[in-house]
Coordinates of C-alpha atoms in Angstrom, one line a residue:
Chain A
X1 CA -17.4 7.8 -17.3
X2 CA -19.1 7.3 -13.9
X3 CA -18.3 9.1 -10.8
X4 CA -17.3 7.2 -8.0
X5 CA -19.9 5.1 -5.7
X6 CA -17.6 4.5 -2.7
X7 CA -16.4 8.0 -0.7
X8 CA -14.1 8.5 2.5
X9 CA -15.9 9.1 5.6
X10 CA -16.7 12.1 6.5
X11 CA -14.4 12.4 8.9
X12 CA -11.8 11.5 7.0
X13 CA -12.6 14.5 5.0
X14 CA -12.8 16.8 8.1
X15 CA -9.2 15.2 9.2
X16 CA -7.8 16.0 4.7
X17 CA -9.6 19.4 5.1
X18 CA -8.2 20.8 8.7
X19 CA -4.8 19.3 7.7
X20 CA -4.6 16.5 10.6
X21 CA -4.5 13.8 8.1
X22 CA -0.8 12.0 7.7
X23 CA 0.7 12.5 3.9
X24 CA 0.2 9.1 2.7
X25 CA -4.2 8.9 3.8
X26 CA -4.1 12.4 2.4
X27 CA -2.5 11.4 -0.9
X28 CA -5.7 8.6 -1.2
X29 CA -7.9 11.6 -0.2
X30 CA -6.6 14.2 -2.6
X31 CA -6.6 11.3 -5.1
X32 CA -10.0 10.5 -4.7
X33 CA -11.3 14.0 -5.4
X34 CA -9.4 14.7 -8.4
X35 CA -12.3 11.8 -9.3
X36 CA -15.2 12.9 -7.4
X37 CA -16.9 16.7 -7.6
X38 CA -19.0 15.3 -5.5
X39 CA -16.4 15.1 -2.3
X40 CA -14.6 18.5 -3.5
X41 CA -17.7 20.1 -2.6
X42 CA -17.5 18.5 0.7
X43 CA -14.0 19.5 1.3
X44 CA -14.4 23.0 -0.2
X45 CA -17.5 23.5 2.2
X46 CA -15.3 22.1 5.1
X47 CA -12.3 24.6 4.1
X48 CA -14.8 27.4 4.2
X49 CA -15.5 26.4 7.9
X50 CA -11.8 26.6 8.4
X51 CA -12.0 30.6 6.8
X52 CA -14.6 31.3 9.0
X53 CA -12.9 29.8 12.3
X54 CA -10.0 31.7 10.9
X55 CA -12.2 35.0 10.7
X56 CA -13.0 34.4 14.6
X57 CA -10.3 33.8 15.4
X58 CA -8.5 35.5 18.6
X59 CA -5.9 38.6 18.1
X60 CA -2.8 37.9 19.1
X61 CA -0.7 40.9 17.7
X62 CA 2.7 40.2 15.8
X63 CA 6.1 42.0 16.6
X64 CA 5.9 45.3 14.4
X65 CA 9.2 44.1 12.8
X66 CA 7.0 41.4 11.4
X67 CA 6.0 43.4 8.8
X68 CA 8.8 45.1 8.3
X69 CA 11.3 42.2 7.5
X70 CA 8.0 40.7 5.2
X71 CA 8.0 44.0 3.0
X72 CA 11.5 43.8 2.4
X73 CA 11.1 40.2 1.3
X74 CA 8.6 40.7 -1.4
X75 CA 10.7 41.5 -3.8
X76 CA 12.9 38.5 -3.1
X77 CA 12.6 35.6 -6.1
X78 CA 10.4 32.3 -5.2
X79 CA 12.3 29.5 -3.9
X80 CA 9.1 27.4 -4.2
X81 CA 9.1 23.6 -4.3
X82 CA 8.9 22.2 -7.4
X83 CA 8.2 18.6 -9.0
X84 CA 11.2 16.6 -9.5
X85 CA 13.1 18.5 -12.6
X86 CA 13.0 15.0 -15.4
X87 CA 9.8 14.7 -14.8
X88 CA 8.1 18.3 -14.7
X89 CA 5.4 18.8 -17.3
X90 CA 4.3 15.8 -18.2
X91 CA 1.2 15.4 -19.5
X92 CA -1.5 12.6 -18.8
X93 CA -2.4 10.3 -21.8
X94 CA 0.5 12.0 -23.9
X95 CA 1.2 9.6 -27.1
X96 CA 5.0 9.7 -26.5
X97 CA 5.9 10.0 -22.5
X98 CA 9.4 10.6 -21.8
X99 CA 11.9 7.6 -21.5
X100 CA 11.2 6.0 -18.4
X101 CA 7.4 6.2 -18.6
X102 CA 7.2 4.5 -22.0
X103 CA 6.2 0.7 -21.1
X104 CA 4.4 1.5 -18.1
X105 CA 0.8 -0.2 -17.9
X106 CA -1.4 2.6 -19.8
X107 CA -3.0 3.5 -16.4
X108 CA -0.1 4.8 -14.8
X109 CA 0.6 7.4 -18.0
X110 CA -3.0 8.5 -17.2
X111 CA -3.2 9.2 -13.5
X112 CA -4.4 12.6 -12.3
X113 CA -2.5 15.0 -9.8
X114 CA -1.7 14.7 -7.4
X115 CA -0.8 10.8 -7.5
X116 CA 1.0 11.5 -10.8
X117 CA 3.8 13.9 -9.5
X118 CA 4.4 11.2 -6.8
X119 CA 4.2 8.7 -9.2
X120 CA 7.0 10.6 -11.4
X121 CA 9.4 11.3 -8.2
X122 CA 9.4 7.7 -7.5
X123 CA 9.9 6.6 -10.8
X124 CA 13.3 8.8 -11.6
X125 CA 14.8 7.3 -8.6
X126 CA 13.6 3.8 -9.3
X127 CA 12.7 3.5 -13.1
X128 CA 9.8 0.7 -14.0
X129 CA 11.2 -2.4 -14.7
X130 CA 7.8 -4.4 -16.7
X131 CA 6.8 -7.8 -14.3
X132 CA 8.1 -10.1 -17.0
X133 CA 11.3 -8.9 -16.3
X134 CA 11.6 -9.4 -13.0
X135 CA 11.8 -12.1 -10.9
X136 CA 8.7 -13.8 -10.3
X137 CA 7.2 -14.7 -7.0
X138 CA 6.2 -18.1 -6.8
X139 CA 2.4 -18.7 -7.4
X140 CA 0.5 -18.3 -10.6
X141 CA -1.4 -15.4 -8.8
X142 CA 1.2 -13.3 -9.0
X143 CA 2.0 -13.5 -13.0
X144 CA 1.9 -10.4 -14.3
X145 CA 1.6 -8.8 -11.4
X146 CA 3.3 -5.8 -9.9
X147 CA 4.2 -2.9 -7.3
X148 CA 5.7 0.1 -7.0
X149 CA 6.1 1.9 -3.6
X150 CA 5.6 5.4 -3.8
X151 CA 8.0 6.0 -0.6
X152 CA 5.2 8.2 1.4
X153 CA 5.5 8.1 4.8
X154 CA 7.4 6.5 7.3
X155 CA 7.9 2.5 7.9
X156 CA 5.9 0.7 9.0
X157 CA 3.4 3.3 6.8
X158 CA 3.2 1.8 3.1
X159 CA 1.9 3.5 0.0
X160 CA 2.1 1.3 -2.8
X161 CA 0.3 1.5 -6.4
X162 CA -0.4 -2.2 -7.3
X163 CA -1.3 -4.0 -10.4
X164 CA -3.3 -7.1 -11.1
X165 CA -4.0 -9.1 -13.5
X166 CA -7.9 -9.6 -14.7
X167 CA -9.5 -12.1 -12.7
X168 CA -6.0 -12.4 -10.4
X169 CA -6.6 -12.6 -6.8
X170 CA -5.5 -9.6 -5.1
X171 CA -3.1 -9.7 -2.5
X172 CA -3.9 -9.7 0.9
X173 CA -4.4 -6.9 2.5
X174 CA -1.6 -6.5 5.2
X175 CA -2.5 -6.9 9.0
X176 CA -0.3 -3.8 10.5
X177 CA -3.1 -1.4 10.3
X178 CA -5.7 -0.3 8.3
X179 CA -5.6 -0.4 4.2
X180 CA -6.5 2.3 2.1
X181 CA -7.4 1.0 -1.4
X182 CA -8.2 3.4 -3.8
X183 CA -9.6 1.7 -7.5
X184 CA -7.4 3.9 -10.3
X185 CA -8.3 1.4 -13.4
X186 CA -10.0 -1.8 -13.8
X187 CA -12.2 -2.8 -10.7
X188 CA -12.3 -5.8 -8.0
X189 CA -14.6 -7.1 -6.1
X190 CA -15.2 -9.2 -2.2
X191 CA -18.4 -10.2 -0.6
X192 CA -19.2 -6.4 0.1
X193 CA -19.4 -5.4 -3.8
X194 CA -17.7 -4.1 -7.0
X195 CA -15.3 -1.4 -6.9
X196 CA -14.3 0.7 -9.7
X197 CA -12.3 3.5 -10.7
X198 CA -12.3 6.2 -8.2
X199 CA -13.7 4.2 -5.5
X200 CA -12.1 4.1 -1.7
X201 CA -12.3 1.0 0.1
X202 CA -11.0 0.7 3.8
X203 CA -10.3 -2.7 4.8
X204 CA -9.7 -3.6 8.5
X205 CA -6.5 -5.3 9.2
X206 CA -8.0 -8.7 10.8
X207 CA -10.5 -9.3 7.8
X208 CA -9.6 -11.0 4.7
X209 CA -12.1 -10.3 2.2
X210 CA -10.3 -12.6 -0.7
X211 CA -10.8 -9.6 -3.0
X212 CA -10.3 -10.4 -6.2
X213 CA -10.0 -8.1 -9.8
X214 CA -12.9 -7.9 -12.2
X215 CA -12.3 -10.3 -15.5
X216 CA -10.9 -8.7 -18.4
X217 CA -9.0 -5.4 -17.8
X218 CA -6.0 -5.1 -15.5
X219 CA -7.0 -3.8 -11.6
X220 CA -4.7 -0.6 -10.6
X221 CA -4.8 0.8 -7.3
X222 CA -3.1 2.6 -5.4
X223 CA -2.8 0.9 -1.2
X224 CA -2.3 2.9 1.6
X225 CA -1.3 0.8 4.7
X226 CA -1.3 2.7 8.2
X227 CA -1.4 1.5 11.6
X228 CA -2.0 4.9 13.2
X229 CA -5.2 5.4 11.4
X230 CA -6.4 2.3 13.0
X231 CA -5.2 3.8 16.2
X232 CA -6.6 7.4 16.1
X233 CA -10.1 5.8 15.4
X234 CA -11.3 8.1 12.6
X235 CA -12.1 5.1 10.2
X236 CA -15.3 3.8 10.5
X237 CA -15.4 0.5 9.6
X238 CA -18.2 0.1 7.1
X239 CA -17.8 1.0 3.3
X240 CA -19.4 4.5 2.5
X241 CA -21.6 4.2 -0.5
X242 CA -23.2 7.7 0.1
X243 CA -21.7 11.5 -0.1
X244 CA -23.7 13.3 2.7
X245 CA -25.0 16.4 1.4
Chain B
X1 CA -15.7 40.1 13.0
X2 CA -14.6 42.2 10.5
X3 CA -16.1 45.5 11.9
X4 CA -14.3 44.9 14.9
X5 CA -10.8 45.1 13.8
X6 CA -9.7 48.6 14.0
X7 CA -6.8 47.9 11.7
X8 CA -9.0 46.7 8.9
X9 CA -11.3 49.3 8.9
X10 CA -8.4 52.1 8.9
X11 CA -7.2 54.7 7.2
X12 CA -4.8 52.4 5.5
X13 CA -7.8 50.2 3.2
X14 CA -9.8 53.6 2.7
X15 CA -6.9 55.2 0.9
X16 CA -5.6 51.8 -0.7
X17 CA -9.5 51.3 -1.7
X18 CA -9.9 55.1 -3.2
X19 CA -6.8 54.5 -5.0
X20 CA -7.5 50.6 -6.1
X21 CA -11.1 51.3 -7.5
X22 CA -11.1 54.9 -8.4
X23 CA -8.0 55.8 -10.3
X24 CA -9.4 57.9 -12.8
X25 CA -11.8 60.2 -11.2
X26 CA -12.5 62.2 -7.7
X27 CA -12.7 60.3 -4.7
X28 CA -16.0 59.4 -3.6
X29 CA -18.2 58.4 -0.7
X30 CA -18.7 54.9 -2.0
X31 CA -15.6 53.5 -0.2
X32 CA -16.9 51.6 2.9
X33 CA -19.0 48.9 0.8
X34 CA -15.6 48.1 -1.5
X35 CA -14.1 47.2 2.1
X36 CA -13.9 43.5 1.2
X37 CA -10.9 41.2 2.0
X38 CA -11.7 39.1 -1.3
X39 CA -11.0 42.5 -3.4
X40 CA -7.8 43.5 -1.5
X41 CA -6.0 40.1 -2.5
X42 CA -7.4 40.4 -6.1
X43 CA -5.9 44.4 -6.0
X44 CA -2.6 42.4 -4.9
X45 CA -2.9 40.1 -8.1
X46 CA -3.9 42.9 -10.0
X47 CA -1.6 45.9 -9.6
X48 CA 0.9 44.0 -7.1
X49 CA -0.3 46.2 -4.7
X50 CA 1.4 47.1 -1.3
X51 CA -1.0 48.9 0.3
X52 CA -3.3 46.4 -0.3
X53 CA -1.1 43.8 1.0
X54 CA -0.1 45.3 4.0
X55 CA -4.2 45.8 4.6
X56 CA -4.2 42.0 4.5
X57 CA -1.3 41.5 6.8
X58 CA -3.1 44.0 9.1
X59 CA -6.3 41.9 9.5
X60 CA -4.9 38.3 9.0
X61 CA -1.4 38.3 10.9
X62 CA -2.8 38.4 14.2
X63 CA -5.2 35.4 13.6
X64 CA -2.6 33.4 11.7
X65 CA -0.3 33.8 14.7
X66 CA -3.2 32.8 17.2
X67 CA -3.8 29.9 15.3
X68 CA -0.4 28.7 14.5
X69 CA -0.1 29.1 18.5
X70 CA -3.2 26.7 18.9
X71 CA -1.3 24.2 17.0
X72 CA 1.5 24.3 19.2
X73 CA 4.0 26.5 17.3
X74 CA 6.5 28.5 19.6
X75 CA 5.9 32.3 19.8
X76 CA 8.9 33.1 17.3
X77 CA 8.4 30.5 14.9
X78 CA 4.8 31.5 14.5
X79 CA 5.6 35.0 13.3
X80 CA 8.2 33.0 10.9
X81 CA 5.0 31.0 9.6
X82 CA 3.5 34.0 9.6
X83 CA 5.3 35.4 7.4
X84 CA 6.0 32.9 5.2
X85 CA 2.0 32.3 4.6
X86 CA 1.8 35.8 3.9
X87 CA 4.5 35.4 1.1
X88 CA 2.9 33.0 -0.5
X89 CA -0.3 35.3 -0.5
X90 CA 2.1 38.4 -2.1
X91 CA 3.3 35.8 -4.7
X92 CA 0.6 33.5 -5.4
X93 CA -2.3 35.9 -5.4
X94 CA -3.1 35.3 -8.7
X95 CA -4.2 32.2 -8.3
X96 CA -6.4 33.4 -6.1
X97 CA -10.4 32.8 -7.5
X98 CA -13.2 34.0 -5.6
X99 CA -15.4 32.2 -7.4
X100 CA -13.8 28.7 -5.7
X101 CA -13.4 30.0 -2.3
X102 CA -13.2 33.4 0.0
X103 CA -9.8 35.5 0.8
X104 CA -10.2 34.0 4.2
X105 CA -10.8 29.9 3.1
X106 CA -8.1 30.7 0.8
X107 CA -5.7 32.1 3.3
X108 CA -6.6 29.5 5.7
X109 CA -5.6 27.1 3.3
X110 CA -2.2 28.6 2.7
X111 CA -1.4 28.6 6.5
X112 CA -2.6 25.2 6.8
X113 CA 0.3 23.5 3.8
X114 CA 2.5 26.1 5.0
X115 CA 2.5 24.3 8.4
X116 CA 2.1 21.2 7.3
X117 CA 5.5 21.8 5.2
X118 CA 7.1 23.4 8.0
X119 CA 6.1 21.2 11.5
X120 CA 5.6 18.2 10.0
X121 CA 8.0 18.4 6.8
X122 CA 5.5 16.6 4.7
X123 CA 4.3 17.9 1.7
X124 CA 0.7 18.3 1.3
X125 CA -0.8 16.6 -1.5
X126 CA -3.7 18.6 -3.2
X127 CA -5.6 18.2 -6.4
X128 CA -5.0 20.3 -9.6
X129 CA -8.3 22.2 -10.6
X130 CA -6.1 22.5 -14.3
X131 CA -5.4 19.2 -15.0
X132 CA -6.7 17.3 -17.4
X133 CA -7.1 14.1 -16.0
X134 CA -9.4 15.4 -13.3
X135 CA -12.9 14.0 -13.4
X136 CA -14.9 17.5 -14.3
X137 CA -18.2 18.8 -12.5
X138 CA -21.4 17.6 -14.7
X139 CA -22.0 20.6 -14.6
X140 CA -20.5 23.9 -13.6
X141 CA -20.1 25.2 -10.4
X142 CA -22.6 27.6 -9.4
X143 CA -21.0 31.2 -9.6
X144 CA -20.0 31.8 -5.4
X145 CA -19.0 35.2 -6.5
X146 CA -21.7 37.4 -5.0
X147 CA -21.8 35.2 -1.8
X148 CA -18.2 35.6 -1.0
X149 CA -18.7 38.5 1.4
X150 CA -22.0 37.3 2.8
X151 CA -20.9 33.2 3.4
X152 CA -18.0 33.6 5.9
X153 CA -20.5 36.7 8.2
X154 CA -23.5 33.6 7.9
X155 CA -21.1 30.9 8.5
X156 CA -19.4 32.9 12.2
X157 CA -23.0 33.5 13.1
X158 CA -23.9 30.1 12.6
X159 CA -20.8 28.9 14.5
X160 CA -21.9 31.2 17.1
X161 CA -25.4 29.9 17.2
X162 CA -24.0 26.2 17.5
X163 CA -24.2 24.6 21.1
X164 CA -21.5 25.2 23.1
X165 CA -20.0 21.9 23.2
X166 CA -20.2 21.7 19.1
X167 CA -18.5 24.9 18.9
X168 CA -16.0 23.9 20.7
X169 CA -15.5 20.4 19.3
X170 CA -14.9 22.1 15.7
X171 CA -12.5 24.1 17.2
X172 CA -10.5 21.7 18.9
X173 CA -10.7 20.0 15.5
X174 CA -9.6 22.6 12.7
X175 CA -7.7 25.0 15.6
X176 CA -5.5 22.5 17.2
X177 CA -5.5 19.8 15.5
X178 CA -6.7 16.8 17.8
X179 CA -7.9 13.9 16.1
X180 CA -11.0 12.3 17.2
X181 CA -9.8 9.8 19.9
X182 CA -7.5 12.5 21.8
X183 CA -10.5 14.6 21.7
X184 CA -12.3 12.0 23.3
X185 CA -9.6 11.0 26.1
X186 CA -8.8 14.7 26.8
X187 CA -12.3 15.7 27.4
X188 CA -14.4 12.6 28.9
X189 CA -16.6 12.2 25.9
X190 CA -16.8 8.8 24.3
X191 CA -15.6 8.5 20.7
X192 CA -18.7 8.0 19.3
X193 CA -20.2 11.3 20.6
X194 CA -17.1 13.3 19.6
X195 CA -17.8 11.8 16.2
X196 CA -21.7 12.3 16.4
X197 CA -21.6 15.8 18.1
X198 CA -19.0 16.8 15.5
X199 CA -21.1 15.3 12.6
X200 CA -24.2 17.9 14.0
X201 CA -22.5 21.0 13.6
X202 CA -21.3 20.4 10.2
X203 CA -24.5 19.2 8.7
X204 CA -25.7 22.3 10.4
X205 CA -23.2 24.8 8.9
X206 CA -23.5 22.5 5.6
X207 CA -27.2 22.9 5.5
X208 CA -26.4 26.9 5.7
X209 CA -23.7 26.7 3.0
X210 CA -26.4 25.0 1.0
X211 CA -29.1 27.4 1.2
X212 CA -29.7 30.4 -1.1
X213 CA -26.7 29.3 -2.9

């Protein structure tokens, strides 16, 4: 297994680290590490900038019923958030996935975390229907192909994991704002090179690329589509081959 | 700094620290040098701890509230966040490694999802360190254990040896927020230096993180 050649910016990191980055980038972010050491390192270093501008931080004294009111609600029980309840606990590459994950495409039973609990969520409110029973799109390209929108983030925002088949031609990336393609099985390719698993390619709105997948194995990736990233200007437009170190 | 904060160095962390570390036998002298903010949450994993938790809230309240003010949270609301980060410290302590990251990375963190969840109502998605599927280290992670104390004092002096306007271009970043292109329309600075000024004080304090490590 090879670690991925194609990273987020750096500043894209910075942005995922100090928490300015929108759920559905930081869901291709987050994604990407669970794939690359190499970039946790980067965002663990980044986060240990945040402690230590935390550290310096000014004093700005809280109420002294502050503390009060916090003692008397340790002992309350946790109300944390927790994964949708159907769908809690299951594991990656297990040989019998509950109903409802049992003909999805093999990638999608193997995805890591955090991608997987969204995944899950999306799929007990709309359960996988396989592409040859649905209706088809006109086209060859599209045979065997298929999307499922992962409902992060707000319209015209689109997360989307996609599927294609080997050799297919991808679709085209859409022109709202700036794609976020992030290579979860199989690989593709365009003019600027081969991406594989764990990869993150950023694709400006006005170019086409004509990406297509790789012969052979089915291309999953999961396609993040968000106009204000174009906006704020923290993409930089060239792929990243490199981790900075 | 840590010395600095008469809370922290108090009464209240000598006798939680006698207590914490020397159960068994006559207090000591040696307290001072166990006066360390990654043992106080791991006293709070350990023994649930309420002396040392309230030793915590002591030295990180006041900056959590600061900061949470930075980001635009209203006075009342940020003693609210406040409080709920420092709940999830209480609760989730255990999962607290110093080997991965300082009390204070780790904290900061915390009050970062915790506003995320609360201003922005997103959740914030993070990676698993347990689960299966993720892509290991070749090989593991140097131990960070004996730096812990040390990295956050050499990472402040570092910050405070930064030029000015790199300081203060990290801070407007992590401490309220601004992405790149405000930055760059609030101050005067084109983009490109906000992104290249910005890109010299992390390699710096990256470089530091590196060393001896």
């Amino acid at each position: 297994m090879t670690n991925p050649l194609y990273h987020p910016p750096r500043e894209i990191l910075l942005d995922y680290a100090d928490g300015s980055l929108g759920e559905p980038a930081a869901l291709v972010i987050a994604t990407h590490l669970a794939f690359c050491p190499a970039c946790r390192h980067q965002v663990a270093d980044l986060e240990a900038i945040g402690g230590a501008l935390l550290e310096e931080e000014c004093l700005n004294p809280v109420s002294d019923d502050c503390l009060r009111s916090l003692m008397a609600r340790l002992d309350e029980p946790a109300l944390e958030a927790s994964k949708p309840v159907a769908l809690r606990g299951v594991r990656p590459c297990s040989a019998l996935p509950p109903h409802g994950l049992a003909d999805l495409p093999k990638p999608l039973a193997c995805l890591p975390e955090p991608l997987r609990s969204y995944l899950e969520a999306s799929l007990a409110e709309t359960p996988w229907q396989p592409p040859n029973s649905r209706p088809r799109n006109s086209g060859a390209r599209d045979a065997g192909g298929w999307e499922i929108d992962l409902r992060v983030g707000r319209p015209p925002v689109r997360t989307r994991l996609i599927g294609v088949v080997g050799g297919g031609v991808m679709p085209r990336p859409s022109p709202i704002g700036m794609n976020l393609n992030l290579v979860l099985a199989g690989g593709y390719h365009d003019p600027r090179g081969t991406f594989r698993r764990g990869d993150l390619v950023l694709d400006d709105p006005g170019l086409d690329y004509s990406p297509a997948a790789d012969n052979g194995e089915e291309c999953v990736y999961l396609c993040v589509t968000d106009a204000s990233l174009r906006l704020s200007g923290v993409l930089s437009r060239s792929l990243n081959p490199f981790v900075a170190l | 700094m840590r010395g600095s904060d008469p809370a922290f160095g108090g009464v209240l962390v000598r006798a939680t620290v006698e207590r914490l570390m020397m159960p068994e036998t006559a207090p000591t002298e040696r307290v001072p040098e166990m006066q360390n903010l990654n043992d106080l949450v791991l006293a709070v994993a350990r023994e649930r701890s309420r002396t040392a938790f309230a030793a915590l809230f002591s030295h990180f309240a006041p900056r959590l509230k600061s900061y949470l003010m930075r980001l635009g949270t209203e006075p009342g609301q940020a003693e609210e966040l406040v409080q709920d980060v420092m709940l999830r410290v209480w609760r989730r302590a255990e999962t607290f490694d110093p080997t991965q990251a300082n009390a204070n990375t780790w904290i900061f963190t915390i009050a970062r999802n915790q506003r995320i969840d609360a201003v922005r109502r997103e959740r914030r998605p993070e990676i698993d360190l347990t689960d299966p599927a993720l892509v290991p280290e070749p090989v593991p992670p140097a131990d960070r254990t004996l730096e812990a104390g040390q990295e956050t004092a050499r990472l402040n002096a570092a910050i405070g040896a930064l030029p000015n306007d790199q300081a203060e271009l990290l801070r407007l970043a992590y401490y309220e927020g601004t992405p790149h292109s405000a930055i760059s329309a609030e101050r005067g600075i084109p983009l490109g230096t906000v992104k290249s000024r910005l890109r010299l004080a992390l390699d710096r304090l990256r470089r530091l993180l590196r060393e001896d490590i």
